[in-house]
Amino acid sequence: MTLTGLYVPLITPFDRSGAVALDALEALAQQALDDGARGLVALGTTGEPSSLSADEQQAVLGVVRRVCRERRAPLVVGANTAASLQMLCSHAEVTAALTVVPSFVRPGEAGAVAHLTRLAADSPVPLVVYDIPYRTGQYLSAAALRRLAEVPGIVGLKYAAGGINADTVELFADLPDLAILGGDDTFISPLLALGAHGGILASAHIATGEFVRLIDAWHAGDVAAARDLGGRLGRVSAALFAEPNPTVIKAVLHAQGRIPTPDVRLPLLAAHPDSASAALTAVEGLLATPRA
């Protein structure tokens, strides 16, 4: 299985009563695929899964499963424990699980690799490892990521190292047999230039088609177009991530009339109006710029 192209990690919209707005979620999923996304991610961190009840999580998953089944689109589901992975065994639509590197305990590289190796061995679906050290507290070197690439059952890496560093260069200099999907929205263009196979990008709720074009441009070797579009999308992503994800994205989607409220659940707080306004201005500027 090869994971390429754009995957949109769906937010969880809420209605005015505070309940999950399942109709709005379905509309977002359908629109992302209509606009060219290769697949969807359900219950990723962008979807605020830790603030959802078990019933709400199943309702969200049911909607996205149905959309992906009808559209024949790949579905990746956030699952970080053996128990949550086992729950995916009855869902034929699930292509892979997005599994974050263990957080807070900082087990060291060897411990992280051993943990993910065990999960992969016991999982009914392949794993896409989510490496995001500035949130987990556990850094993985290029050598550790290469060891994970050799583990049966690990088929992809969502790479969000917080920028481009020496290990990034080392990893991409000799790509392992692993689908690498950029996960740092602001840096997706340089990661694609280095050889990333695609991206899992929350920013792609907004201007999905432009992110698809960016990935296609780099893969086609159209450097001039990719550089221009990548720079403009980078500014949009920076504005959308000016506050904790997905607060600004929800504010923009609400302003566009695509979700019933901009609400998030604690411990997140709603984005400041200034951040939402700045992001809307950035998006409007992107969409108003003629394509190269």
mmCIF file of N, CA and C in Angstrom, residues 13-73:
data_model
loop_
_atom_site.group_PDB
_atom_site.id
_atom_site.type_symbol
_atom_site.label_atom_id
_atom_site.label_comp_id
_atom_site.label_asym_id
_atom_site.label_seq_id
_atom_site.Cartn_x
_atom_site.Cartn_y
_atom_site.Cartn_z
ATOM 1 N N PRO A 13 -16.958 19.479 13.893
ATOM 2 C CA PRO A 13 -17.791 20.675 14.082
ATOM 3 C C PRO A 13 -18.842 20.438 15.167
ATOM 4 N N PHE A 14 -19.181 21.497 15.892
ATOM 5 C CA PHE A 14 -20.213 21.438 16.930
ATOM 6 C C PHE A 14 -21.343 22.399 16.575
ATOM 7 N N ASP A 15 -22.574 22.006 16.946
ATOM 8 C CA ASP A 15 -23.701 22.899 16.717
ATOM 9 C C ASP A 15 -23.910 23.818 17.922
ATOM 10 N N ARG A 16 -24.954 24.612 17.884
ATOM 11 C CA ARG A 16 -25.161 25.614 18.930
ATOM 12 C C ARG A 16 -25.526 24.997 20.282
ATOM 13 N N SER A 17 -25.964 23.742 20.273
ATOM 14 C CA SER A 17 -26.245 23.060 21.538
ATOM 15 C C SER A 17 -25.002 22.401 22.122
ATOM 16 N N GLY A 18 -23.909 22.415 21.363
ATOM 17 C CA GLY A 18 -22.673 21.773 21.803
ATOM 18 C C GLY A 18 -22.504 20.364 21.299
ATOM 19 N N ALA A 19 -23.495 19.838 20.594
ATOM 20 C CA ALA A 19 -23.411 18.481 20.051
ATOM 21 C C ALA A 19 -22.582 18.461 18.764
ATOM 22 N N VAL A 20 -22.107 17.288 18.410
ATOM 23 C CA VAL A 20 -21.370 17.140 17.162
ATOM 24 C C VAL A 20 -22.325 17.368 15.987
ATOM 25 N N ALA A 21 -21.931 18.237 15.077
ATOM 26 C CA ALA A 21 -22.742 18.559 13.903
ATOM 27 C C ALA A 21 -22.390 17.590 12.778
ATOM 28 N N LEU A 22 -23.047 16.447 12.775
ATOM 29 C CA LEU A 22 -22.680 15.374 11.853
ATOM 30 C C LEU A 22 -22.944 15.749 10.402
ATOM 31 N N ASP A 23 -24.005 16.511 10.138
ATOM 32 C CA ASP A 23 -24.269 16.930 8.758
ATOM 33 C C ASP A 23 -23.147 17.825 8.229
ATOM 34 N N ALA A 24 -22.665 18.733 9.084
ATOM 35 C CA ALA A 24 -21.572 19.611 8.671
ATOM 36 C C ALA A 24 -20.294 18.811 8.461
ATOM 37 N N LEU A 25 -20.071 17.809 9.312
ATOM 38 C CA LEU A 25 -18.899 16.947 9.140
ATOM 39 C C LEU A 25 -18.942 16.227 7.804
ATOM 40 N N GLU A 26 -20.102 15.685 7.458
ATOM 41 C CA GLU A 26 -20.221 14.998 6.171
ATOM 42 C C GLU A 26 -19.975 15.954 5.011
ATOM 43 N N ALA A 27 -20.498 17.173 5.124
ATOM 44 C CA ALA A 27 -20.295 18.151 4.054
ATOM 45 C C ALA A 27 -18.814 18.481 3.889
ATOM 46 N N LEU A 28 -18.092 18.627 5.002
ATOM 47 C CA LEU A 28 -16.658 18.900 4.929
ATOM 48 C C LEU A 28 -15.921 17.738 4.262
ATOM 49 N N ALA A 29 -16.284 16.523 4.634
ATOM 50 C CA ALA A 29 -15.629 15.346 4.063
ATOM 51 C C ALA A 29 -15.881 15.252 2.558
ATOM 52 N N GLN A 30 -17.136 15.454 2.169
ATOM 53 C CA GLN A 30 -17.469 15.387 0.743
ATOM 54 C C GLN A 30 -16.749 16.483 -0.037
ATOM 55 N N GLN A 31 -16.708 17.706 0.517
ATOM 56 C CA GLN A 31 -16.076 18.816 -0.182
ATOM 57 C C GLN A 31 -14.587 18.600 -0.363
ATOM 58 N N ALA A 32 -13.931 18.051 0.683
ATOM 59 C CA ALA A 32 -12.491 17.795 0.579
ATOM 60 C C ALA A 32 -12.201 16.832 -0.568
ATOM 61 N N LEU A 33 -13.017 15.785 -0.697
ATOM 62 C CA LEU A 33 -12.809 14.823 -1.780
ATOM 63 C C LEU A 33 -13.185 15.415 -3.127
ATOM 64 N N ASP A 34 -14.261 16.212 -3.148
ATOM 65 C CA ASP A 34 -14.632 16.889 -4.400
ATOM 66 C C ASP A 34 -13.496 17.777 -4.901
ATOM 67 N N ASP A 35 -12.773 18.397 -3.967
ATOM 68 C CA ASP A 35 -11.715 19.338 -4.333
ATOM 69 C C ASP A 35 -10.375 18.666 -4.586
ATOM 70 N N GLY A 36 -10.342 17.339 -4.557
ATOM 71 C CA GLY A 36 -9.146 16.630 -4.987
ATOM 72 C C GLY A 36 -8.336 15.941 -3.922
ATOM 73 N N ALA A 37 -8.759 15.996 -2.646
ATOM 74 C CA ALA A 37 -8.016 15.267 -1.623
ATOM 75 C C ALA A 37 -8.016 13.781 -1.949
ATOM 76 N N ARG A 38 -6.884 13.140 -1.696
ATOM 77 C CA ARG A 38 -6.776 11.698 -1.956
ATOM 78 C C ARG A 38 -7.555 10.900 -0.931
ATOM 79 N N GLY A 39 -7.529 11.344 0.342
ATOM 80 C CA GLY A 39 -8.207 10.613 1.396
ATOM 81 C C GLY A 39 -8.474 11.504 2.590
ATOM 82 N N LEU A 40 -9.037 10.910 3.629
ATOM 83 C CA LEU A 40 -9.433 11.634 4.823
ATOM 84 C C LEU A 40 -8.840 10.983 6.065
ATOM 85 N N VAL A 41 -8.714 11.797 7.117
ATOM 86 C CA VAL A 41 -8.303 11.301 8.427
ATOM 87 C C VAL A 41 -9.431 11.615 9.406
ATOM 88 N N ALA A 42 -9.900 10.605 10.105
ATOM 89 C CA ALA A 42 -10.921 10.773 11.135
ATOM 90 C C ALA A 42 -10.291 10.587 12.503
ATOM 91 N N LEU A 43 -10.733 11.385 13.467
ATOM 92 C CA LEU A 43 -10.300 11.275 14.856
ATOM 93 C C LEU A 43 -8.801 11.490 15.025
ATOM 94 N N GLY A 44 -8.209 12.276 14.115
ATOM 95 C CA GLY A 44 -6.848 12.734 14.350
ATOM 96 C C GLY A 44 -6.881 13.849 15.384
ATOM 97 N N THR A 45 -5.722 14.353 15.767
ATOM 98 C CA THR A 45 -5.672 15.377 16.813
ATOM 99 C C THR A 45 -6.439 16.632 16.417
ATOM 100 N N THR A 46 -6.509 16.932 15.120
ATOM 101 C CA THR A 46 -7.287 18.080 14.649
ATOM 102 C C THR A 46 -8.769 17.930 14.986
ATOM 103 N N GLY A 47 -9.239 16.689 15.121
ATOM 104 C CA GLY A 47 -10.631 16.429 15.414
ATOM 105 C C GLY A 47 -10.988 16.461 16.888
ATOM 106 N N GLU A 48 -10.055 16.880 17.755
ATOM 107 C CA GLU A 48 -10.299 16.983 19.198
ATOM 108 C C GLU A 48 -10.835 15.681 19.800
ATOM 109 N N PRO A 49 -10.257 14.533 19.473
ATOM 110 C CA PRO A 49 -10.842 13.263 19.928
ATOM 111 C C PRO A 49 -10.857 13.094 21.440
ATOM 112 N N SER A 50 -9.888 13.682 22.132
ATOM 113 C CA SER A 50 -9.853 13.508 23.588
ATOM 114 C C SER A 50 -11.006 14.209 24.290
ATOM 115 N N SER A 51 -11.672 15.146 23.599
ATOM 116 C CA SER A 51 -12.807 15.846 24.192
ATOM 117 C C SER A 51 -14.140 15.249 23.754
ATOM 118 N N LEU A 52 -14.097 14.179 22.965
ATOM 119 C CA LEU A 52 -15.316 13.518 22.502
ATOM 120 C C LEU A 52 -15.605 12.289 23.359
ATOM 121 N N SER A 53 -16.876 12.039 23.614
ATOM 122 C CA SER A 53 -17.252 10.804 24.294
ATOM 123 C C SER A 53 -17.058 9.623 23.350
ATOM 124 N N ALA A 54 -17.099 8.414 23.904
ATOM 125 C CA ALA A 54 -16.964 7.228 23.070
ATOM 126 C C ALA A 54 -18.069 7.171 22.017
ATOM 127 N N ASP A 55 -19.289 7.543 22.403
ATOM 128 C CA ASP A 55 -20.390 7.537 21.436
ATOM 129 C C ASP A 55 -20.173 8.580 20.343
ATOM 130 N N GLU A 56 -19.654 9.744 20.723
ATOM 131 C CA GLU A 56 -19.384 10.775 19.723
ATOM 132 C C GLU A 56 -18.278 10.336 18.775
ATOM 133 N N GLN A 57 -17.255 9.705 19.295
ATOM 134 C CA GLN A 57 -16.191 9.206 18.431
ATOM 135 C C GLN A 57 -16.729 8.206 17.418
ATOM 136 N N GLN A 58 -17.597 7.304 17.866
ATOM 137 C CA GLN A 58 -18.161 6.320 16.951
ATOM 138 C C GLN A 58 -19.070 6.972 15.917
ATOM 139 N N ALA A 59 -19.792 8.021 16.326
ATOM 140 C CA ALA A 59 -20.653 8.729 15.376
ATOM 141 C C ALA A 59 -19.817 9.420 14.308
ATOM 142 N N VAL A 60 -18.739 10.081 14.724
ATOM 143 C CA VAL A 60 -17.829 10.732 13.772
ATOM 144 C C VAL A 60 -17.253 9.702 12.816
ATOM 145 N N LEU A 61 -16.759 8.599 13.371
ATOM 146 C CA LEU A 61 -16.161 7.571 12.532
ATOM 147 C C LEU A 61 -17.188 6.988 11.564
ATOM 148 N N GLY A 62 -18.422 6.816 12.018
ATOM 149 C CA GLY A 62 -19.457 6.273 11.144
ATOM 150 C C GLY A 62 -19.710 7.156 9.937
ATOM 151 N N VAL A 63 -19.764 8.465 10.148
ATOM 152 C CA VAL A 63 -19.988 9.394 9.036
ATOM 153 C C VAL A 63 -18.837 9.330 8.038
ATOM 154 N N VAL A 64 -17.608 9.400 8.531
ATOM 155 C CA VAL A 64 -16.464 9.458 7.627
ATOM 156 C C VAL A 64 -16.258 8.114 6.938
ATOM 157 N N ARG A 65 -16.513 7.029 7.648
ATOM 158 C CA ARG A 65 -16.447 5.705 7.012
ATOM 159 C C ARG A 65 -17.408 5.629 5.832
ATOM 160 N N ARG A 66 -18.628 6.085 6.037
ATOM 161 C CA ARG A 66 -19.632 6.002 4.977
ATOM 162 C C ARG A 66 -19.218 6.837 3.766
ATOM 163 N N VAL A 67 -18.722 8.046 4.011
ATOM 164 C CA VAL A 67 -18.274 8.888 2.899
ATOM 165 C C VAL A 67 -17.151 8.198 2.130
ATOM 166 N N CYS A 68 -16.179 7.671 2.848
ATOM 167 C CA CYS A 68 -15.041 7.034 2.171
ATOM 168 C C CYS A 68 -15.465 5.761 1.444
ATOM 169 N N ARG A 69 -16.413 5.034 2.013
ATOM 170 C CA ARG A 69 -16.910 3.839 1.331
ATOM 171 C C ARG A 69 -17.606 4.214 0.029
ATOM 172 N N GLU A 70 -18.470 5.220 0.098
ATOM 173 C CA GLU A 70 -19.205 5.636 -1.100
ATOM 174 C C GLU A 70 -18.289 6.241 -2.156
ATOM 175 N N ARG A 71 -17.264 6.945 -1.698
ATOM 176 C CA ARG A 71 -16.355 7.624 -2.632
ATOM 177 C C ARG A 71 -15.138 6.774 -2.993
ATOM 178 N N ARG A 72 -15.022 5.618 -2.365
ATOM 179 C CA ARG A 72 -13.862 4.732 -2.571
ATOM 180 C C ARG A 72 -12.553 5.468 -2.301
ATOM 181 N N ALA A 73 -12.561 6.194 -1.196
ATOM 182 C CA ALA A 73 -11.399 6.989 -0.801
ATOM 183 C C ALA A 73 -10.714 6.351 0.403
#
